[in-house]
Short mmCIF file of C-alpha atoms in Angstrom, two decimals:
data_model
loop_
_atom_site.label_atom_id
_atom_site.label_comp_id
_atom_site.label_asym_id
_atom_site.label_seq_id
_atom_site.Cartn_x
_atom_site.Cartn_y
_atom_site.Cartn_z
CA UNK A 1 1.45 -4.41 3.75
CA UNK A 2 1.79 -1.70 6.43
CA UNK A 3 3.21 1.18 6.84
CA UNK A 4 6.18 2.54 8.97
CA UNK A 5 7.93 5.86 9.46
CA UNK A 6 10.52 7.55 11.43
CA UNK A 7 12.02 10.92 12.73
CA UNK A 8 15.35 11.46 13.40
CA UNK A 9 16.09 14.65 14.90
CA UNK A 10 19.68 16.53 15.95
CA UNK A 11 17.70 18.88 17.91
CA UNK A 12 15.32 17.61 20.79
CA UNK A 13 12.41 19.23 19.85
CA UNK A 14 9.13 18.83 21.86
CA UNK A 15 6.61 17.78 18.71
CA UNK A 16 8.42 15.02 17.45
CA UNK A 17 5.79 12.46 19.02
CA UNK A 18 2.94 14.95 17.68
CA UNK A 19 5.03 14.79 14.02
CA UNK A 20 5.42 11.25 13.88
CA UNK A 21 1.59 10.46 14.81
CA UNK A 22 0.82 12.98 12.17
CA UNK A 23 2.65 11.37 9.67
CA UNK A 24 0.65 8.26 10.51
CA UNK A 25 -2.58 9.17 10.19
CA UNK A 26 -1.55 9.75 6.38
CA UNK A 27 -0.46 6.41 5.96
CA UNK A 28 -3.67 5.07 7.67
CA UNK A 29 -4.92 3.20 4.39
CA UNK A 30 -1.46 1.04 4.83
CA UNK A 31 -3.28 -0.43 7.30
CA UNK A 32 -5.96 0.54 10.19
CA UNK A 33 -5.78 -3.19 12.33
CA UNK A 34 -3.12 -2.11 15.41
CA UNK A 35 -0.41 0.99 15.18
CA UNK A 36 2.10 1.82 17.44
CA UNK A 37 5.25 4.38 18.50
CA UNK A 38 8.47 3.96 20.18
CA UNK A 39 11.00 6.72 21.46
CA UNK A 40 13.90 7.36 23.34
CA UNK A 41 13.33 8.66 26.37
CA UNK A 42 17.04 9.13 28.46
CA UNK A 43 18.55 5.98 26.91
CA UNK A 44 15.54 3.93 27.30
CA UNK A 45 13.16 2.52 24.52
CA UNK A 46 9.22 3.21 25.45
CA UNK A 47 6.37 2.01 23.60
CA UNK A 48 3.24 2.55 23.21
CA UNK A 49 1.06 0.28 20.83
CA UNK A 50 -2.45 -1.19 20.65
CA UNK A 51 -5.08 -2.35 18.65
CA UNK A 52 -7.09 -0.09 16.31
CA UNK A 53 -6.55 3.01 14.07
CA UNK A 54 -4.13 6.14 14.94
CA UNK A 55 -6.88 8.30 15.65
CA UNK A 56 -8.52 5.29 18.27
CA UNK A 57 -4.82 4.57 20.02
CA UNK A 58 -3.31 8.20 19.95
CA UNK A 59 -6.32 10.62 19.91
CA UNK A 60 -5.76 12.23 23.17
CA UNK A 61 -2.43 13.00 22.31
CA UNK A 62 1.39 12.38 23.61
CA UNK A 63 3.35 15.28 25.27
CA UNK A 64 6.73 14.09 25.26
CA UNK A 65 9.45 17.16 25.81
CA UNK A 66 13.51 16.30 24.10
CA UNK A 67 12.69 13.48 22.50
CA UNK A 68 15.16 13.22 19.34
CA UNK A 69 14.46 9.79 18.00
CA UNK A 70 10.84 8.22 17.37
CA UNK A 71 9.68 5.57 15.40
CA UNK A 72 5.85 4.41 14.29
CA UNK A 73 3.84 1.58 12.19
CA UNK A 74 0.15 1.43 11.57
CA UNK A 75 -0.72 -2.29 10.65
CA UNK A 76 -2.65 -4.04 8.09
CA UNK A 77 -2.24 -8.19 9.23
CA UNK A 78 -0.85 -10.34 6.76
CA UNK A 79 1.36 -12.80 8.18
CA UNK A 80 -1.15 -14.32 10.14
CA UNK A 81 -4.82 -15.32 10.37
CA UNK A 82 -6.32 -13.41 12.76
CA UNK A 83 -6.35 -9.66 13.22
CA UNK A 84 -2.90 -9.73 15.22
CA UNK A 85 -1.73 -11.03 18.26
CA UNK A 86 -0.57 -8.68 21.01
CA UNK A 87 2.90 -9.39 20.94
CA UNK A 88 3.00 -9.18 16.75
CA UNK A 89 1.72 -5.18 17.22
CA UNK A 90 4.74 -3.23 16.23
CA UNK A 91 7.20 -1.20 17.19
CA UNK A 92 8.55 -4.46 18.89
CA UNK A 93 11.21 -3.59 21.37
CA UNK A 94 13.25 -4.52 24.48
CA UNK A 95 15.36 -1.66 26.77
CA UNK A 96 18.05 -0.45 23.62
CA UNK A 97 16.14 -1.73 20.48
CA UNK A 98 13.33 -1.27 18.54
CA UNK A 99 12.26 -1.98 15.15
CA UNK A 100 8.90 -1.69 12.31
CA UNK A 101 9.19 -3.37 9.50
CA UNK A 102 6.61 -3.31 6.31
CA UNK A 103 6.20 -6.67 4.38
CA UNK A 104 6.50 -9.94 4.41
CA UNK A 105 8.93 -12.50 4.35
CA UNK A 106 7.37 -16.03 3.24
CA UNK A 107 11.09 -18.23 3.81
CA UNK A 108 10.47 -17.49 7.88
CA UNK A 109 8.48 -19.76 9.47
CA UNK A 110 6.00 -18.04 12.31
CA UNK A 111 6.02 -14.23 12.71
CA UNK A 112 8.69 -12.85 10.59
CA UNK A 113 8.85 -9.92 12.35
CA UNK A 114 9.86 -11.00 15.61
CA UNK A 115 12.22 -13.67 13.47
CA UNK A 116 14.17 -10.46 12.73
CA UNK A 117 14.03 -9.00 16.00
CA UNK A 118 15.09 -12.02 17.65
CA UNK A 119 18.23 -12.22 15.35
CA UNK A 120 19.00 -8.52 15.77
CA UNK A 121 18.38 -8.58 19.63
CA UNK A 122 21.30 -11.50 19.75
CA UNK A 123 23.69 -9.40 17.65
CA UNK A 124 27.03 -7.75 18.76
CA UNK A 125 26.90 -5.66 15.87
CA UNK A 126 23.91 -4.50 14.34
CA UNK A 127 25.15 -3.59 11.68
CA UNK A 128 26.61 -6.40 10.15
CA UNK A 129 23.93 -8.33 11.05
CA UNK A 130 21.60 -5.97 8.80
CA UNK A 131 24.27 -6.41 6.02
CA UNK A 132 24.35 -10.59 6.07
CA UNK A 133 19.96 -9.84 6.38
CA UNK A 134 20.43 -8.05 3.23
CA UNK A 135 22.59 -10.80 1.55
CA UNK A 136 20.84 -13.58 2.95
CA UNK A 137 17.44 -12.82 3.23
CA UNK A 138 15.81 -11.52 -0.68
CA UNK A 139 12.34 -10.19 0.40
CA UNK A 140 10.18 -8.38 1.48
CA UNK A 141 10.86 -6.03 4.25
CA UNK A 142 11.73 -2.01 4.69
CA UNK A 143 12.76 -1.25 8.60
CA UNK A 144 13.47 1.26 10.54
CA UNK A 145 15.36 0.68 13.65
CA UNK A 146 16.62 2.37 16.14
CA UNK A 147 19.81 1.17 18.42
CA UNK A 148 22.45 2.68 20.72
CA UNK A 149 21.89 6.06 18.84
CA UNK A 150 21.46 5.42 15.78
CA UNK A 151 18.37 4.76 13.37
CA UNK A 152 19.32 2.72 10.57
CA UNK A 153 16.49 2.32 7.75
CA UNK A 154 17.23 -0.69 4.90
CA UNK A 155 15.00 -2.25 2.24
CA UNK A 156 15.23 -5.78 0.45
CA UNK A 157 17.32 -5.80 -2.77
CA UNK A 158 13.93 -6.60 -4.69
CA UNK A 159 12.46 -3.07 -3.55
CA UNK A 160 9.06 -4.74 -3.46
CA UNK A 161 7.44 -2.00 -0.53
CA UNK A 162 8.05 1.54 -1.24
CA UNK A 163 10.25 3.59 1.19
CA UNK A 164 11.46 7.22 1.33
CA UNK A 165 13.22 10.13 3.25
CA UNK A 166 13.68 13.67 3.18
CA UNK A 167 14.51 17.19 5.64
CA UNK A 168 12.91 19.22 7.40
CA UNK A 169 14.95 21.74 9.60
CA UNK A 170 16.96 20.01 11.86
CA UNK A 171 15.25 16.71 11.11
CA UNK A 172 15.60 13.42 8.74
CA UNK A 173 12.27 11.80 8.43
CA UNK A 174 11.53 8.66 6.87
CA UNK A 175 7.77 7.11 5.74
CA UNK A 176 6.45 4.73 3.72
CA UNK A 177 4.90 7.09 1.08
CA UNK A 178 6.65 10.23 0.53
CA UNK A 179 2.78 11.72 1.40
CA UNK A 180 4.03 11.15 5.17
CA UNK A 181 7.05 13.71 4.16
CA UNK A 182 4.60 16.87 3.87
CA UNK A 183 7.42 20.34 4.50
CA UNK A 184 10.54 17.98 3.26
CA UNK A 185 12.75 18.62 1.22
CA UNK A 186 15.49 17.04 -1.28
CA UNK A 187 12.43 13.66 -0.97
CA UNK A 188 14.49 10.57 -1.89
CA UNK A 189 13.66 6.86 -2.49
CA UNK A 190 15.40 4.33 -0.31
CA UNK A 191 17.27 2.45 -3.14
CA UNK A 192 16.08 -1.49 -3.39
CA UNK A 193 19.15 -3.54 -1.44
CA UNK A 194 19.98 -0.21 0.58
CA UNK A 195 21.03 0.31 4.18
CA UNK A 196 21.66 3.76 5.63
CA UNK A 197 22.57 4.77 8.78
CA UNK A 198 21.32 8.16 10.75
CA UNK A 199 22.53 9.86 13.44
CA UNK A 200 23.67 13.92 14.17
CA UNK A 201 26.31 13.38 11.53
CA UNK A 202 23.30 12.72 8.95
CA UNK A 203 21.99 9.86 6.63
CA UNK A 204 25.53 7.68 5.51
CA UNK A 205 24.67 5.35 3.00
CA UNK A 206 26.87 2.09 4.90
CA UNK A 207 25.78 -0.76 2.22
CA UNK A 208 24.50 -1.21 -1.26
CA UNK A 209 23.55 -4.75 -2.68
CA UNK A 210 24.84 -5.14 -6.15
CA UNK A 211 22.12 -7.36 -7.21
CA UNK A 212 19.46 -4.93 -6.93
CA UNK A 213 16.34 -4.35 -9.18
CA UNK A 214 13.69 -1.97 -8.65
CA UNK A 215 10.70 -4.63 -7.96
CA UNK A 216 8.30 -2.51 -6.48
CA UNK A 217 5.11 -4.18 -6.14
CA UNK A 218 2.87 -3.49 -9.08
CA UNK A 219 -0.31 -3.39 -6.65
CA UNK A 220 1.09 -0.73 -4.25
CA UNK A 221 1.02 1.16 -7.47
CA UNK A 222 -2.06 0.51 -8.77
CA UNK A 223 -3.92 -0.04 -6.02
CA UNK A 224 -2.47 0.97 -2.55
CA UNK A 225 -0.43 4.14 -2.48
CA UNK A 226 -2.02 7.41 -2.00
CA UNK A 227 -2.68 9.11 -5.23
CA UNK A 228 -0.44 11.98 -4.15
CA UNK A 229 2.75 10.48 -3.56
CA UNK A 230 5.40 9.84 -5.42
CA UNK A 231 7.38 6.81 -7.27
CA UNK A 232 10.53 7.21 -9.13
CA UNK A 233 9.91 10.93 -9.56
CA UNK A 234 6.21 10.21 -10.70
CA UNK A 235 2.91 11.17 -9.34
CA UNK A 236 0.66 8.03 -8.55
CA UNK A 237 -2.17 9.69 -10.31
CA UNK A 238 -0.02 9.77 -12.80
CA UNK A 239 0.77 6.43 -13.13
CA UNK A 240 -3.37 5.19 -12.59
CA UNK A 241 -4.30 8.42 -15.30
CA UNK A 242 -1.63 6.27 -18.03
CA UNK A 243 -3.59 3.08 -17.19
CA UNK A 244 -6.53 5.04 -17.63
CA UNK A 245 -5.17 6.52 -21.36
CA UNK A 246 -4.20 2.15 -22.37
CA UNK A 247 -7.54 1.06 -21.07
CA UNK A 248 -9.80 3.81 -23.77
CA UNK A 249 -6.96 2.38 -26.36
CA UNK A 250 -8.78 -0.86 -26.08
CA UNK A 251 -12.56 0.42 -26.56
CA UNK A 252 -14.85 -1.39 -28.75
CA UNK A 253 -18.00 0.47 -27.72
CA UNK A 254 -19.79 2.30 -30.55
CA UNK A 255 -20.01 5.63 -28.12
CA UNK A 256 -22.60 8.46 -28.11
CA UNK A 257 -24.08 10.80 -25.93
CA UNK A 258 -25.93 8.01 -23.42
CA UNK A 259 -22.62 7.27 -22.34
CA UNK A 260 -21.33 8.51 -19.29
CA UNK A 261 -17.67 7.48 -17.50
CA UNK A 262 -18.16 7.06 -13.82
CA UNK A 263 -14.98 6.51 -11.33
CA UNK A 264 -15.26 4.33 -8.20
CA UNK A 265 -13.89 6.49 -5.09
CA UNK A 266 -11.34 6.82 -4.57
CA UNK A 267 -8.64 4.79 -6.60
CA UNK A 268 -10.48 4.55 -9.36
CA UNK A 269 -11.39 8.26 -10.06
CA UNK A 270 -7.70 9.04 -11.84
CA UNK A 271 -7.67 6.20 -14.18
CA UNK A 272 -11.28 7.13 -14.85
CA UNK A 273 -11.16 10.76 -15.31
CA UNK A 274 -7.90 9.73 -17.89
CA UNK A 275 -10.22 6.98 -19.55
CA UNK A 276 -13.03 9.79 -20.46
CA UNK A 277 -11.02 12.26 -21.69
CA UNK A 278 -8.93 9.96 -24.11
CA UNK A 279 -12.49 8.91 -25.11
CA UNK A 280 -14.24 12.62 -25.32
CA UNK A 281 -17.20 10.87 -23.00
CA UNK A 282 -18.58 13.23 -20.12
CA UNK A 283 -17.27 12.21 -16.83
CA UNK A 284 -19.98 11.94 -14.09
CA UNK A 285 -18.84 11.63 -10.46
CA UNK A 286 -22.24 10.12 -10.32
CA UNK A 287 -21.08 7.75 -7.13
CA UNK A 288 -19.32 9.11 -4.21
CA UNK A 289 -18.63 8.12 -0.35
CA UNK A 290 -21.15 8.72 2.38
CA UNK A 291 -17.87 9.48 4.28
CA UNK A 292 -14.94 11.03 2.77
CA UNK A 293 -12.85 10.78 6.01
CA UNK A 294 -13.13 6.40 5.91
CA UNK A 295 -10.13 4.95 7.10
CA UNK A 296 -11.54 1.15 5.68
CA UNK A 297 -10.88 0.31 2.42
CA UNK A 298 -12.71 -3.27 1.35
CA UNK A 299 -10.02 -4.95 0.40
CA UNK A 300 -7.96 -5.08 3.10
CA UNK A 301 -10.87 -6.16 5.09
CA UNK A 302 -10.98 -9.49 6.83
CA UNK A 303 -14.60 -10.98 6.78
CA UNK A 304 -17.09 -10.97 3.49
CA UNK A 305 -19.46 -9.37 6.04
CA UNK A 306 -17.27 -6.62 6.59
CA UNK A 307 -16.75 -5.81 3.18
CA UNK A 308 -20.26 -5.77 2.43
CA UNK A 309 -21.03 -3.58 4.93
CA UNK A 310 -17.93 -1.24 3.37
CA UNK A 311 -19.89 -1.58 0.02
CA UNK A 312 -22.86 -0.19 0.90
CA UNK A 313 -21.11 3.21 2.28
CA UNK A 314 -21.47 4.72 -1.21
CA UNK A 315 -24.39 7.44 -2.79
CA UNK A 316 -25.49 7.06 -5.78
CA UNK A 317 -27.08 10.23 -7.67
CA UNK A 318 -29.91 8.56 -9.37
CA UNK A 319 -31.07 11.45 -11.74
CA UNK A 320 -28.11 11.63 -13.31
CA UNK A 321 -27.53 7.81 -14.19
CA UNK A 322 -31.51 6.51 -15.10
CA UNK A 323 -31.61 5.63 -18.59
CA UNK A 324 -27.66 5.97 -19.28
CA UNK A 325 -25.10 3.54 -20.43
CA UNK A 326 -22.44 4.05 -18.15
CA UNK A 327 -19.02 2.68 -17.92
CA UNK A 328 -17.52 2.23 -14.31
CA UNK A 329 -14.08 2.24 -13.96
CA UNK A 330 -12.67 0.34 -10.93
CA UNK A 331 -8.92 0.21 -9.89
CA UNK A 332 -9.44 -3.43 -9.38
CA UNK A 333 -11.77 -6.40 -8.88
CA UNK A 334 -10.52 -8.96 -6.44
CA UNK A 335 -13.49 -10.60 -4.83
CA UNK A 336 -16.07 -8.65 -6.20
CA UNK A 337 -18.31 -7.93 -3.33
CA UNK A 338 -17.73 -4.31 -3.81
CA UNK A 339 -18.74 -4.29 -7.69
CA UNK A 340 -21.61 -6.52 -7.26
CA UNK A 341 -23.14 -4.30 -4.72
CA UNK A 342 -22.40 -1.48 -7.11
CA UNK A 343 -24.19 -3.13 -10.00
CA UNK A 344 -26.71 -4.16 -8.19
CA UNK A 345 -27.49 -0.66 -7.21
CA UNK A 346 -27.46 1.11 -10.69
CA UNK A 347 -29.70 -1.43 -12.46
CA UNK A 348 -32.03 -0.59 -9.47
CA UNK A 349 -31.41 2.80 -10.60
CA UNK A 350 -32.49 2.28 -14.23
CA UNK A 351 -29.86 2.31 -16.27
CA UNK A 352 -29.44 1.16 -19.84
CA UNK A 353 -26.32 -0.51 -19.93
CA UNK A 354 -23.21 -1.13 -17.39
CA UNK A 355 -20.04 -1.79 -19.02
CA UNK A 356 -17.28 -1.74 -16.11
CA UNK A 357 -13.41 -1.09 -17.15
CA UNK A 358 -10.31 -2.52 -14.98
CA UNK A 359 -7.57 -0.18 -15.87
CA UNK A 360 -5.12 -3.02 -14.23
CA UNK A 361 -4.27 -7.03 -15.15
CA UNK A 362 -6.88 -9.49 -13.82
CA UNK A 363 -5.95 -10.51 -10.06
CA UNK A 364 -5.69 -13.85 -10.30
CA UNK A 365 -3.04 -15.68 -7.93
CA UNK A 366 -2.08 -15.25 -4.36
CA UNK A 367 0.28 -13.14 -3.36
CA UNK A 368 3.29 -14.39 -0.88
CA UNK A 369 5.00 -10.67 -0.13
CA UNK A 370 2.31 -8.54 2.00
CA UNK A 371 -0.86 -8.63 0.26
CA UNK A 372 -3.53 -10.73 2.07
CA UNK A 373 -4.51 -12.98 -0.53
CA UNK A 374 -4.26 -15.90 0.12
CA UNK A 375 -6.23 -18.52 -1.46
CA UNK A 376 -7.16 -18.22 -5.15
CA UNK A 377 -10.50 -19.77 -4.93
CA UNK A 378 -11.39 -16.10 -3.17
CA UNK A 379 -10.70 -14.40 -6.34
CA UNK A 380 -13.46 -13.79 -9.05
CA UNK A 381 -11.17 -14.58 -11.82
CA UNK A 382 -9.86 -17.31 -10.66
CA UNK A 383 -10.35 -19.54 -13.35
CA UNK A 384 -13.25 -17.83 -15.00
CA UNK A 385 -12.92 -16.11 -18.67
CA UNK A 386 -13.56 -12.12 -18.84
CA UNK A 387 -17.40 -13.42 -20.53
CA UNK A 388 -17.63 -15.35 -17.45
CA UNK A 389 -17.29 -12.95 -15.18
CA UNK A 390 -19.71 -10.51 -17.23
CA UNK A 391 -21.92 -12.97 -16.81
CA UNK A 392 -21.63 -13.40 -12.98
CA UNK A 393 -21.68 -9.69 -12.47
CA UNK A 394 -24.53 -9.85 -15.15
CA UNK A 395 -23.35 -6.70 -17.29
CA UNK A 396 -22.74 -5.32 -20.69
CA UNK A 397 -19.22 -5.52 -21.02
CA UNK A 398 -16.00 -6.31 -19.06
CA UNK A 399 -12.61 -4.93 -20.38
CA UNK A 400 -9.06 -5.48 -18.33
CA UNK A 401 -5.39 -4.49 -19.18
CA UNK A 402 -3.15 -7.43 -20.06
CA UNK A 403 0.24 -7.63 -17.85
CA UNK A 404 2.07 -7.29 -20.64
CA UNK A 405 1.13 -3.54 -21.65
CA UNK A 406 1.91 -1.97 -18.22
CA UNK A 407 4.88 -0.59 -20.19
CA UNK A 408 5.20 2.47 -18.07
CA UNK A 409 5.27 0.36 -15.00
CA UNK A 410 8.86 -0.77 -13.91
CA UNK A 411 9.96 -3.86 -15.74
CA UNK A 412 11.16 -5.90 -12.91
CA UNK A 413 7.71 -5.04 -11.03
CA UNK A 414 6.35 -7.44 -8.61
CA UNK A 415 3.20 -9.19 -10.04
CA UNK A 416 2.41 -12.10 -8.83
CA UNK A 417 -1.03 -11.65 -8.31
CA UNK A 418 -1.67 -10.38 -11.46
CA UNK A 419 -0.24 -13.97 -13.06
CA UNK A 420 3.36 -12.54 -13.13
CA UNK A 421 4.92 -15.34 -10.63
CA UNK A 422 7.80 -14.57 -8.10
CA UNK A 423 11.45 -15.40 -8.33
CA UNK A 424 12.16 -18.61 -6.62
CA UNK A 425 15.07 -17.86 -4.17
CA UNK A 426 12.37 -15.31 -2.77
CA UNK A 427 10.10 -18.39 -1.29
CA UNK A 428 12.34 -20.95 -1.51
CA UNK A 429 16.09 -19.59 -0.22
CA UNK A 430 17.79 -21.12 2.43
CA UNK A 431 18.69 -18.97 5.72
#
C-alpha cells in the first residue's frame, strides 16, 4: 500500500515539481518509509528519491522551470522484509521511462515492481505490453508511467487500490486519493481493468477489460483512506459514520448517563461520533494526539517497539473520564498494542467500565495484495473468540461488525483479511 500521483501538463509551467510534492505530502499516511519524483527534463527522465517522509527528502524544495510531465510515490514497504532496498525506492527509471506503481502483486516472484519495469523497459510498444499486463496479470497494481511523451495511468481489473484524476487549468492530475486533487475539477475514478493514455490531446481511454469488478479493498476504506476523499461518489466519513450507525444497531448495553462514547484519533472519530448519536450517548473527545501533524500511523509500523512508542503519543483528559463507563470506538484492532496501551491508561484513570466497539469485521487472516500482514499468529484474533479477547484486553465488553453486514460496502470488495478469502487466479495465475 502506497501511494502514487502524477501531473500532466500542456503548458510548461514552473510549479509543477512544487504541485506534485504538494500533492504528496497529502498522501503521506499511504506510506512515510522512502518517496520519490521523476520529470522530464529536455527528453531526459531525472529522479530524485530517498529514504524517509516528503517533508525529510523534499523540504528544501525543487525549482525546476518548463517541466510538463512529473510523476511521484511516497512508500509504505510491503513486498519485502526490510524497510526497502535502494533500488526498490520508486519512481524507478532508466533515460525514456519511468514508472510508480501502488500494490502488490503476490504471482511475481522478487520485487514486483521492478518485474514490471523490467518487462516494460524490453517492450517495443508500451502499450500493448500494458494491455497483455492487464489481461495477464489480475492484481494488484495502479501505475503511472511516463514514456516517449506520454503518461499512461492503468489499474488491475479487480480495482483493489483506489485511483483517480481530474483538471486543473491546463493540467490532468492523477493521485491515489482524490484528497491529492485539491482545485480539480470533473474528479473521476480510474475504472478497475482501465488504461488511459495522456498527452496534449488529453486523457483517451485506449483499453477497458471486460471482466472487471469494482474490488476495492475493504481496508483502504475502513481503515486507510483519508476521511475526506472520495469513493464511488461517497465521502469516506461517510462510509466509517454508516459503520458507525450498524455498530449502535447491535448494542446490548443497558445505557444511562455514566456513559460516554469516546473516538480513537483519527479513524475512529467518524464511526464514533455516528455510533453516539444513533445511541443519544454524549460524545467526549476525551483522547486526542499530542501531535496532530504525525505522519506515523501504528499500523503500518514495522517493529512492536515502534508501535508502542506510537501508542503512547496520545492525552488523555482525566477529569472528564474518572468514574465513567465509556465505550471506545476504534477503526480496527489488528495487533492490539495500540488498544492495550489505551486501556491500560483509562483504568489508571479510574474509570468504571471500558466497553470498546470495532465498527469493522475482526482482522483475522493475512493479506497477499499490499497490506503488511503477514503472518496470522500477529493478529489478536487470530484464533481467539470476541470473550477471549475481552479477556486479554481485560474489559467490559467487546462488540465487532460481521463481514456479512457491510452492505453499503461494494459487494465484490476485497476482504481477505477480514476472513473474506481472495480469488484464486489472483495468487495462483500463470504469467
Amino acid at each position: 500500500m502506497c501511494g502514487i500521483s502524477g501531473i500532466y501538463d500542456k503548458n510548461n509551467n514552473d510549479n509543477n515539481i512544487t504541485e506534485i510534492v504538494t500533492v504528496l505530502k497529502t498522501l503521506q499516511h499511504r506510506g512515510k518509509d522512502s518517496c520519490g519524483i521523476s520529470y522530464i527534463d529536455k527528453d531526459n527522465v531525472v529522479t530524485i528519491k530517498n529514504k524517509g517522509t516528503v517533508k525529510r527528502v523534499f523540504g528544501s524544495g525543487i525549482i525546476k522551470d518548463n517541466i510538463n510531465m512529473c510523476i511521484g510515490h511516497v512508500r509504505y514497504t510491503t513486498s519485502s522484509g526490510n524497510d526497502g532496498e535502494s533500488n526498490e525506492i520508486q519512481p524507478l527509471n532508466n533515460d525514456i521511462l519511468t514508472l510508480v506503481h501502488n500494490g502488490n502483486i503476490p504471482i511475481v516472484s522478487g520485487h514486483d515492481t521492478t518485474h514490471i519495469f523490467n518487462l516494460l523497459s524490453k517492450s517495443d510498444d508500451i502499450e500493448k505490453s500494458l494491455i497483455e499486463i492487464n489481461e495477464n496479470i489480475p492484481a494488484s497494481y495502479c501505475f503511472i508511467i511516463v514514456n516517449k511523451g506520454n503518461m499512461y495511468v492503468m489499474k488491475d481489473r479487480y480495482g483493489i487500490r483506489p485511483l483517480s484524476y481530474g483538471f486543473k487549468d491546463s493540467k490532468i492530475i492523477v493521485s491515489s486519493e482524490t484528497v491529492g486533487l485539491e482545485g480539480c475539477i470533473n474528479i473521476k475514478e480510474v475504472k478497475s481493468g482501465e488504461l488511459l493514455k495522456i498527452n496534449d490531446n488529453g486523457i483517451k481511454q485506449i483499453y477497458q477489460n471486460s471482466k472487471s469488478v469494482d474490488g476495492i479493498c475493504l481496508f483502504e476504506l475502513i481503515y486507510f483512506m483519508n476521511p475526506y476523499s472520495i469513493y464511488n461518489d461517497i465521502l469516506i466519513k461517510e462510509y466509517r459514520r454508516k459503520l458507525g450507525e450498524k455498530l449502535a444497531d447491535k448494542n446490548k448495553l443497558i445505557l444511562d448517563e455514566d456513559y460516554i462514547v469516546i473516538g480513537i484519533p483519527n479513524s475512529g472519530i467518524e464511526a464514533a461520533k455516528a455510533y453516539s448519536e444513533k445511541l443519544n450517548i454524549r460524545y467526549s473527545q476525551s483522547i486526542t494526539k499530542k501531535d496532530e501533524n504525525n505522519e506515523g500511523r501504528s499500523f503500518i509500523l514495522k517493529t512492536n517497539e515502534e508501535r508502542n512508542k506510537m501508542c503512547k503519543k496520545f492525552i488523555y483528559n482525566t477529569s472528564e473520564m474518572k468514574d465513567k463507563k465509556i465505550i471506545i470506538v476504534d477503526d480496527t484492532i489488528v495487533r492490539g498494542n495500540v488498544m492495550k496501551n489505551i486501556i491500560k491508561n483509562v483504568k489508571e484513570i479510574g474509570v468504571k467500565e471500558v466497553h470498546v466497539r470495532i465498527p469493522a469485521p475482526p482482522v483475522v487472516d493475512i493479506c497477499q495484495l499490499g497490506i503488511a500482514i503477514s503472518s496470522k499468529e500477529e493478529l489478536i484474533m487470530n484464533n481467539q473468540t470476541v470473550e477471549e479477547v475481552s479477556e486479554i484486553l481485560n474489559i467490559d465488553t467487546l462488540e465487532y461488525l460481521d463481514l456479512k453486514e457491510l452492505t453499503f460496502f461494494p459487494s465484490d470488495g476485497y476482504s481477505e483479511c477480514f476472513g473474506g478469502g481472495i480469488k484464486e487466479e489472483i495468487i495462483n495465475h500463470k504469467i
